[in-house]
């Protein structure tokens, strides 16, 4: 059985980046690929690993985590726990680089290797992953869906983690339950099994947190169940102030589902224009999209241009916003003018976006 720091547990680290390549083709300048030799053979501090994650330098994080895992000696249970924590950074980097299948293969190998650890023997757990850090277990739960489209398996794993959290009290577990409930809500939307989706939604309907109830209600909207969504939204309204942004976003989402685009636009704009709060990029983006459905791609484009200029790191490099921006360009331009506009946007996004950006947002095909 391989130790947790064995080099044979690793898949090749992807060093190519689609955005960098596209930027080079269109006159921009993307991030250069890191040199693997600069990372190999030595450990890297948690501070540096966190800096790579904060800067969305996922290729550097993948290389640094791999080198640190291999350079960390394992002589005790605490060493095993430290290496498992490092595997969280490695798996996260691969997922963000859109290499979820590689992350799944690595964690499958790590799961087998965990059976030979002293920490596993001490806990006498039913499964090796029980001794993994919570963050690593969450990543493992998401991988079937992300890597293979198996969202049923992802739902099963998230539900198993939820049951484990529900058996424990405390604020930390309450936060974990909330996060897992939100993950489950997102996975349910990907399911193609209507009966299973309904059963899982029924579990989320019983939550008390207004954020979970809102997410569940919005799922019902996307599934076409407006009456059920309205009931959940009313439960949220009974729990939050009348001017709460969550409540206003819920009303706007309901207006979208009902086809009331002007009402939705005004509600989204109200959330986005709060002078006392942080910029609400999602609300501003949604308000711009409403302009498109109201027949004005010009206003949509103008609003998105302003949003990206005001918040280049948060909005200027968000794939959903870039997709909407390029949709407006497709409606307003063609031929060489369209290519020139998109080339400028590619160069602009390459300045701010991190590794692993989804270049399909530019709609170049």
mmCIF file of N, CA, C and O in Angstrom, residues 32-103:
data_model
loop_
_atom_site.group_PDB
_atom_site.id
_atom_site.type_symbol
_atom_site.label_atom_id
_atom_site.label_comp_id
_atom_site.label_asym_id
_atom_site.label_seq_id
_atom_site.Cartn_x
_atom_site.Cartn_y
_atom_site.Cartn_z
ATOM 1 N N UNK A 32 1.791 33.560 -17.943
ATOM 2 C CA UNK A 32 2.738 32.548 -18.407
ATOM 3 C C UNK A 32 2.615 31.289 -17.555
ATOM 4 O O UNK A 32 2.273 31.353 -16.366
ATOM 5 N N UNK A 33 2.882 30.150 -18.161
ATOM 6 C CA UNK A 33 2.824 28.887 -17.427
ATOM 7 C C UNK A 33 3.955 28.840 -16.406
ATOM 8 O O UNK A 33 5.083 29.232 -16.701
ATOM 9 N N UNK A 34 3.668 28.391 -15.190
ATOM 10 C CA UNK A 34 4.737 28.280 -14.186
ATOM 11 C C UNK A 34 5.725 27.187 -14.573
ATOM 12 O O UNK A 34 5.375 26.215 -15.248
ATOM 13 N N UNK A 35 6.964 27.350 -14.137
ATOM 14 C CA UNK A 35 8.014 26.368 -14.392
ATOM 15 C C UNK A 35 7.981 25.326 -13.279
ATOM 16 O O UNK A 35 8.257 25.634 -12.118
ATOM 17 N N UNK A 36 7.638 24.102 -13.625
ATOM 18 C CA UNK A 36 7.504 23.056 -12.613
ATOM 19 C C UNK A 36 8.795 22.829 -11.837
ATOM 20 O O UNK A 36 8.769 22.445 -10.660
ATOM 21 N N UNK A 37 9.931 23.095 -12.475
ATOM 22 C CA UNK A 37 11.215 22.867 -11.803
ATOM 23 C C UNK A 37 11.410 23.810 -10.616
ATOM 24 O O UNK A 37 12.163 23.483 -9.692
ATOM 25 N N UNK A 38 10.746 24.961 -10.654
ATOM 26 C CA UNK A 38 10.894 25.913 -9.559
ATOM 27 C C UNK A 38 10.136 25.480 -8.303
ATOM 28 O O UNK A 38 10.361 26.025 -7.221
ATOM 29 N N UNK A 39 9.246 24.519 -8.431
ATOM 30 C CA UNK A 39 8.431 24.069 -7.296
ATOM 31 C C UNK A 39 8.914 22.731 -6.738
ATOM 32 O O UNK A 39 8.689 22.436 -5.565
ATOM 33 N N UNK A 40 9.554 21.940 -7.563
ATOM 34 C CA UNK A 40 9.852 20.551 -7.202
ATOM 35 C C UNK A 40 10.918 20.454 -6.116
ATOM 36 O O UNK A 40 11.795 21.321 -5.984
ATOM 37 N N UNK A 41 10.799 19.386 -5.318
ATOM 38 C CA UNK A 41 11.864 19.026 -4.398
ATOM 39 C C UNK A 41 11.911 19.763 -3.083
ATOM 40 O O UNK A 41 12.845 19.571 -2.296
ATOM 41 N N UNK A 42 10.941 20.600 -2.788
ATOM 42 C CA UNK A 42 10.966 21.338 -1.520
ATOM 43 C C UNK A 42 9.547 21.650 -1.074
ATOM 44 O O UNK A 42 8.628 21.770 -1.896
ATOM 45 N N UNK A 43 9.348 21.811 0.234
ATOM 46 C CA UNK A 43 8.016 22.169 0.733
ATOM 47 C C UNK A 43 7.748 23.666 0.570
ATOM 48 O O UNK A 43 8.671 24.476 0.493
ATOM 49 N N UNK A 44 6.481 24.005 0.539
ATOM 50 C CA UNK A 44 6.044 25.394 0.435
ATOM 51 C C UNK A 44 5.107 25.684 1.611
ATOM 52 O O UNK A 44 4.311 24.828 2.003
ATOM 53 N N UNK A 45 5.189 26.881 2.144
ATOM 54 C CA UNK A 45 4.437 27.228 3.355
ATOM 55 C C UNK A 45 2.943 27.323 3.072
ATOM 56 O O UNK A 45 2.517 27.584 1.935
ATOM 57 N N UNK A 46 2.143 27.174 4.129
ATOM 58 C CA UNK A 46 0.699 27.358 3.991
ATOM 59 C C UNK A 46 0.384 28.789 3.564
ATOM 60 O O UNK A 46 -0.573 29.033 2.813
ATOM 61 N N UNK A 47 1.182 29.731 4.037
ATOM 62 C CA UNK A 47 0.966 31.125 3.646
ATOM 63 C C UNK A 47 1.087 31.290 2.137
ATOM 64 O O UNK A 47 0.266 31.963 1.504
ATOM 65 N N UNK A 48 2.102 30.653 1.558
ATOM 66 C CA UNK A 48 2.286 30.750 0.116
ATOM 67 C C UNK A 48 1.172 30.013 -0.626
ATOM 68 O O UNK A 48 0.655 30.513 -1.647
ATOM 69 N N UNK A 49 0.774 28.845 -0.152
ATOM 70 C CA UNK A 49 -0.325 28.107 -0.777
ATOM 71 C C UNK A 49 -1.601 28.938 -0.777
ATOM 72 O O UNK A 49 -2.329 28.984 -1.781
ATOM 73 N N UNK A 50 -1.866 29.604 0.341
ATOM 74 C CA UNK A 50 -3.065 30.441 0.423
ATOM 75 C C UNK A 50 -2.970 31.651 -0.508
ATOM 76 O O UNK A 50 -3.985 32.109 -1.048
ATOM 77 N N UNK A 51 -1.770 32.172 -0.691
ATOM 78 C CA UNK A 51 -1.585 33.290 -1.625
ATOM 79 C C UNK A 51 -1.889 32.852 -3.056
ATOM 80 O O UNK A 51 -2.532 33.586 -3.818
ATOM 81 N N UNK A 52 -1.427 31.678 -3.422
ATOM 82 C CA UNK A 52 -1.729 31.164 -4.765
ATOM 83 C C UNK A 52 -3.244 31.007 -4.952
ATOM 84 O O UNK A 52 -3.791 31.343 -6.009
ATOM 85 N N UNK A 53 -3.924 30.489 -3.921
ATOM 86 C CA UNK A 53 -5.376 30.299 -4.026
ATOM 87 C C UNK A 53 -6.091 31.636 -4.138
ATOM 88 O O UNK A 53 -6.995 31.805 -4.964
ATOM 89 N N UNK A 54 -5.689 32.614 -3.310
ATOM 90 C CA UNK A 54 -6.335 33.932 -3.344
ATOM 91 C C UNK A 54 -6.130 34.616 -4.690
ATOM 92 O O UNK A 54 -7.013 35.343 -5.169
ATOM 93 N N UNK A 55 -4.973 34.383 -5.316
ATOM 94 C CA UNK A 55 -4.694 34.991 -6.612
ATOM 95 C C UNK A 55 -5.147 34.159 -7.793
ATOM 96 O O UNK A 55 -4.836 34.491 -8.939
ATOM 97 N N UNK A 56 -5.889 33.086 -7.531
ATOM 98 C CA UNK A 56 -6.375 32.176 -8.570
ATOM 99 C C UNK A 56 -5.243 31.645 -9.446
ATOM 100 O O UNK A 56 -5.422 31.386 -10.635
ATOM 101 N N UNK A 57 -4.086 31.453 -8.832
ATOM 102 C CA UNK A 57 -2.935 30.865 -9.521
ATOM 103 C C UNK A 57 -2.991 29.350 -9.314
ATOM 104 O O UNK A 57 -2.180 28.759 -8.610
ATOM 105 N N UNK A 58 -3.954 28.739 -9.973
ATOM 106 C CA UNK A 58 -4.253 27.336 -9.692
ATOM 107 C C UNK A 58 -3.163 26.399 -10.182
ATOM 108 O O UNK A 58 -2.923 25.347 -9.562
ATOM 109 N N UNK A 59 -2.487 26.741 -11.279
ATOM 110 C CA UNK A 59 -1.393 25.886 -11.739
ATOM 111 C C UNK A 59 -0.239 25.905 -10.735
ATOM 112 O O UNK A 59 0.331 24.859 -10.408
ATOM 113 N N UNK A 60 0.086 27.087 -10.238
ATOM 114 C CA UNK A 60 1.147 27.189 -9.230
ATOM 115 C C UNK A 60 0.740 26.458 -7.954
ATOM 116 O O UNK A 60 1.571 25.781 -7.323
ATOM 117 N N UNK A 61 -0.530 26.573 -7.562
ATOM 118 C CA UNK A 61 -0.992 25.889 -6.357
ATOM 119 C C UNK A 61 -0.900 24.372 -6.520
ATOM 120 O O UNK A 61 -0.488 23.662 -5.592
ATOM 121 N N UNK A 62 -1.289 23.868 -7.689
ATOM 122 C CA UNK A 62 -1.217 22.423 -7.920
ATOM 123 C C UNK A 62 0.215 21.924 -7.815
ATOM 124 O O UNK A 62 0.489 20.889 -7.192
ATOM 125 N N UNK A 63 1.157 22.663 -8.411
ATOM 126 C CA UNK A 63 2.561 22.264 -8.360
ATOM 127 C C UNK A 63 3.129 22.375 -6.950
ATOM 128 O O UNK A 63 3.863 21.489 -6.481
ATOM 129 N N UNK A 64 2.799 23.477 -6.260
ATOM 130 C CA UNK A 64 3.331 23.683 -4.908
ATOM 131 C C UNK A 64 2.780 22.652 -3.933
ATOM 132 O O UNK A 64 3.505 22.144 -3.068
ATOM 133 N N UNK A 65 1.492 22.323 -4.062
ATOM 134 C CA UNK A 65 0.898 21.320 -3.179
ATOM 135 C C UNK A 65 1.526 19.952 -3.429
ATOM 136 O O UNK A 65 1.839 19.218 -2.480
ATOM 137 N N UNK A 66 1.722 19.600 -4.700
ATOM 138 C CA UNK A 66 2.348 18.312 -5.022
ATOM 139 C C UNK A 66 3.753 18.230 -4.433
ATOM 140 O O UNK A 66 4.123 17.221 -3.801
ATOM 141 N N UNK A 67 4.538 19.282 -4.616
ATOM 142 C CA UNK A 67 5.907 19.274 -4.106
ATOM 143 C C UNK A 67 5.929 19.200 -2.585
ATOM 144 O O UNK A 67 6.763 18.495 -1.999
ATOM 145 N N UNK A 68 5.006 19.913 -1.926
ATOM 146 C CA UNK A 68 4.980 19.934 -0.469
ATOM 147 C C UNK A 68 4.552 18.573 0.089
ATOM 148 O O UNK A 68 5.103 18.102 1.086
ATOM 149 N N UNK A 69 3.588 17.946 -0.543
ATOM 150 C CA UNK A 69 3.156 16.610 -0.111
ATOM 151 C C UNK A 69 4.329 15.631 -0.193
ATOM 152 O O UNK A 69 4.611 14.885 0.746
ATOM 153 N N UNK A 70 5.022 15.648 -1.329
ATOM 154 C CA UNK A 70 6.117 14.700 -1.514
ATOM 155 C C UNK A 70 7.299 14.995 -0.595
ATOM 156 O O UNK A 70 8.049 14.073 -0.226
ATOM 157 N N UNK A 71 7.473 16.263 -0.207
ATOM 158 C CA UNK A 71 8.609 16.637 0.638
ATOM 159 C C UNK A 71 8.307 16.542 2.130
ATOM 160 O O UNK A 71 9.193 16.780 2.949
ATOM 161 N N UNK A 72 7.072 16.213 2.487
ATOM 162 C CA UNK A 72 6.691 16.128 3.898
ATOM 163 C C UNK A 72 6.907 14.705 4.417
ATOM 164 O O UNK A 72 6.250 13.779 3.945
ATOM 165 N N UNK A 73 7.814 14.515 5.377
ATOM 166 C CA UNK A 73 8.015 13.166 5.923
ATOM 167 C C UNK A 73 6.823 12.735 6.769
ATOM 168 O O UNK A 73 6.174 13.566 7.414
ATOM 169 N N UNK A 74 6.517 11.464 6.739
ATOM 170 C CA UNK A 74 5.399 10.927 7.516
ATOM 171 C C UNK A 74 5.948 9.952 8.556
ATOM 172 O O UNK A 74 6.408 8.854 8.225
ATOM 173 N N UNK A 75 5.886 10.396 9.805
ATOM 174 C CA UNK A 75 6.408 9.569 10.896
ATOM 175 C C UNK A 75 5.390 9.381 12.023
ATOM 176 O O UNK A 75 5.658 8.648 12.968
ATOM 177 N N UNK A 76 4.241 10.072 11.916
ATOM 178 C CA UNK A 76 3.257 9.997 12.990
ATOM 179 C C UNK A 76 1.873 10.277 12.430
ATOM 180 O O UNK A 76 1.713 10.681 11.269
ATOM 181 N N UNK A 77 0.858 10.099 13.285
ATOM 182 C CA UNK A 77 -0.519 10.390 12.881
ATOM 183 C C UNK A 77 -0.704 11.866 12.567
ATOM 184 O O UNK A 77 -1.469 12.230 11.665
ATOM 185 N N UNK A 78 -0.009 12.735 13.293
ATOM 186 C CA UNK A 78 -0.123 14.170 13.018
ATOM 187 C C UNK A 78 0.471 14.506 11.647
ATOM 188 O O UNK A 78 -0.024 15.397 10.946
ATOM 189 N N UNK A 79 1.537 13.799 11.254
ATOM 190 C CA UNK A 79 2.103 13.996 9.911
ATOM 191 C C UNK A 79 1.105 13.551 8.843
ATOM 192 O O UNK A 79 0.948 14.214 7.804
ATOM 193 N N UNK A 80 0.433 12.441 9.092
ATOM 194 C CA UNK A 80 -0.585 11.962 8.148
ATOM 195 C C UNK A 80 -1.703 12.982 7.995
ATOM 196 O O UNK A 80 -2.159 13.260 6.876
ATOM 197 N N UNK A 81 -2.137 13.556 9.103
ATOM 198 C CA UNK A 81 -3.203 14.566 9.059
ATOM 199 C C UNK A 81 -2.748 15.799 8.287
ATOM 200 O O UNK A 81 -3.521 16.393 7.517
ATOM 201 N N UNK A 82 -1.477 16.196 8.479
ATOM 202 C CA UNK A 82 -0.950 17.362 7.762
ATOM 203 C C UNK A 82 -0.911 17.117 6.259
ATOM 204 O O UNK A 82 -1.259 18.002 5.456
ATOM 205 N N UNK A 83 -0.520 15.909 5.848
ATOM 206 C CA UNK A 83 -0.459 15.595 4.419
ATOM 207 C C UNK A 83 -1.863 15.539 3.813
ATOM 208 O O UNK A 83 -2.081 16.013 2.689
ATOM 209 N N UNK A 84 -2.817 15.007 4.557
ATOM 210 C CA UNK A 84 -4.195 14.994 4.059
ATOM 211 C C UNK A 84 -4.725 16.416 3.874
ATOM 212 O O UNK A 84 -5.467 16.703 2.927
ATOM 213 N N UNK A 85 -4.333 17.301 4.767
ATOM 214 C CA UNK A 85 -4.731 18.709 4.609
ATOM 215 C C UNK A 85 -4.134 19.282 3.328
ATOM 216 O O UNK A 85 -4.798 20.040 2.606
ATOM 217 N N UNK A 86 -2.887 18.932 3.025
ATOM 218 C CA UNK A 86 -2.248 19.406 1.797
ATOM 219 C C UNK A 86 -2.938 18.853 0.551
ATOM 220 O O UNK A 86 -2.987 19.525 -0.485
ATOM 221 N N UNK A 87 -3.470 17.647 0.640
ATOM 222 C CA UNK A 87 -4.196 17.077 -0.498
ATOM 223 C C UNK A 87 -5.435 17.915 -0.829
ATOM 224 O O UNK A 87 -5.898 17.930 -1.975
ATOM 225 N N UNK A 88 -5.980 18.636 0.146
ATOM 226 C CA UNK A 88 -7.119 19.520 -0.126
ATOM 227 C C UNK A 88 -6.720 20.608 -1.112
ATOM 228 O O UNK A 88 -7.466 20.921 -2.050
ATOM 229 N N UNK A 89 -5.548 21.200 -0.923
ATOM 230 C CA UNK A 89 -5.059 22.235 -1.848
ATOM 231 C C UNK A 89 -4.862 21.645 -3.246
ATOM 232 O O UNK A 89 -5.214 22.278 -4.249
ATOM 233 N N UNK A 90 -4.293 20.463 -3.305
ATOM 234 C CA UNK A 90 -4.033 19.831 -4.600
ATOM 235 C C UNK A 90 -5.339 19.554 -5.345
ATOM 236 O O UNK A 90 -5.483 19.899 -6.534
ATOM 237 N N UNK A 91 -6.314 18.973 -4.662
ATOM 238 C CA UNK A 91 -7.584 18.647 -5.312
ATOM 239 C C UNK A 91 -8.324 19.911 -5.736
ATOM 240 O O UNK A 91 -8.906 19.977 -6.825
ATOM 241 N N UNK A 92 -8.319 20.939 -4.873
ATOM 242 C CA UNK A 92 -8.979 22.200 -5.208
ATOM 243 C C UNK A 92 -8.378 22.800 -6.472
ATOM 244 O O UNK A 92 -9.108 23.272 -7.365
ATOM 245 N N UNK A 93 -7.055 22.804 -6.575
ATOM 246 C CA UNK A 93 -6.400 23.383 -7.744
ATOM 247 C C UNK A 93 -6.807 22.663 -9.022
ATOM 248 O O UNK A 93 -7.109 23.295 -10.044
ATOM 249 N N UNK A 94 -6.838 21.339 -8.987
ATOM 250 C CA UNK A 94 -7.218 20.582 -10.187
ATOM 251 C C UNK A 94 -8.667 20.849 -10.582
ATOM 252 O O UNK A 94 -8.983 20.970 -11.770
ATOM 253 N N UNK A 95 -9.547 20.945 -9.590
ATOM 254 C CA UNK A 95 -10.954 21.235 -9.890
ATOM 255 C C UNK A 95 -11.080 22.610 -10.543
ATOM 256 O O UNK A 95 -11.794 22.777 -11.535
ATOM 257 N N UNK A 96 -10.398 23.602 -9.992
ATOM 258 C CA UNK A 96 -10.485 24.957 -10.554
ATOM 259 C C UNK A 96 -9.856 25.054 -11.938
ATOM 260 O O UNK A 96 -10.192 25.955 -12.712
ATOM 261 N N UNK A 97 -8.964 24.146 -12.248
ATOM 262 C CA UNK A 97 -8.370 24.105 -13.579
ATOM 263 C C UNK A 97 -9.216 23.296 -14.567
ATOM 264 O O UNK A 97 -8.786 23.049 -15.691
ATOM 265 N N UNK A 98 -10.421 22.904 -14.129
ATOM 266 C CA UNK A 98 -11.339 22.109 -14.959
ATOM 267 C C UNK A 98 -10.765 20.734 -15.269
ATOM 268 O O UNK A 98 -11.003 20.170 -16.342
ATOM 269 N N UNK A 99 -10.013 20.181 -14.331
ATOM 270 C CA UNK A 99 -9.487 18.821 -14.454
ATOM 271 C C UNK A 99 -10.025 17.976 -13.301
ATOM 272 O O UNK A 99 -9.258 17.341 -12.558
ATOM 273 N N UNK A 100 -11.355 17.987 -13.177
ATOM 274 C CA UNK A 100 -11.999 17.260 -12.086
ATOM 275 C C UNK A 100 -11.761 15.754 -12.196
ATOM 276 O O UNK A 100 -11.663 15.061 -11.177
ATOM 277 N N UNK A 101 -11.665 15.237 -13.416
ATOM 278 C CA UNK A 101 -11.440 13.801 -13.579
ATOM 279 C C UNK A 101 -10.081 13.398 -13.010
ATOM 280 O O UNK A 101 -9.941 12.345 -12.373
ATOM 281 N N UNK A 102 -9.062 14.245 -13.210
ATOM 282 C CA UNK A 102 -7.743 13.966 -12.639
ATOM 283 C C UNK A 102 -7.800 14.029 -11.121
ATOM 284 O O UNK A 102 -7.201 13.201 -10.425
ATOM 285 N N UNK A 103 -8.533 15.007 -10.593
ATOM 286 C CA UNK A 103 -8.685 15.112 -9.140
ATOM 287 C C UNK A 103 -9.380 13.879 -8.579
ATOM 288 O O UNK A 103 -8.999 13.364 -7.516
#
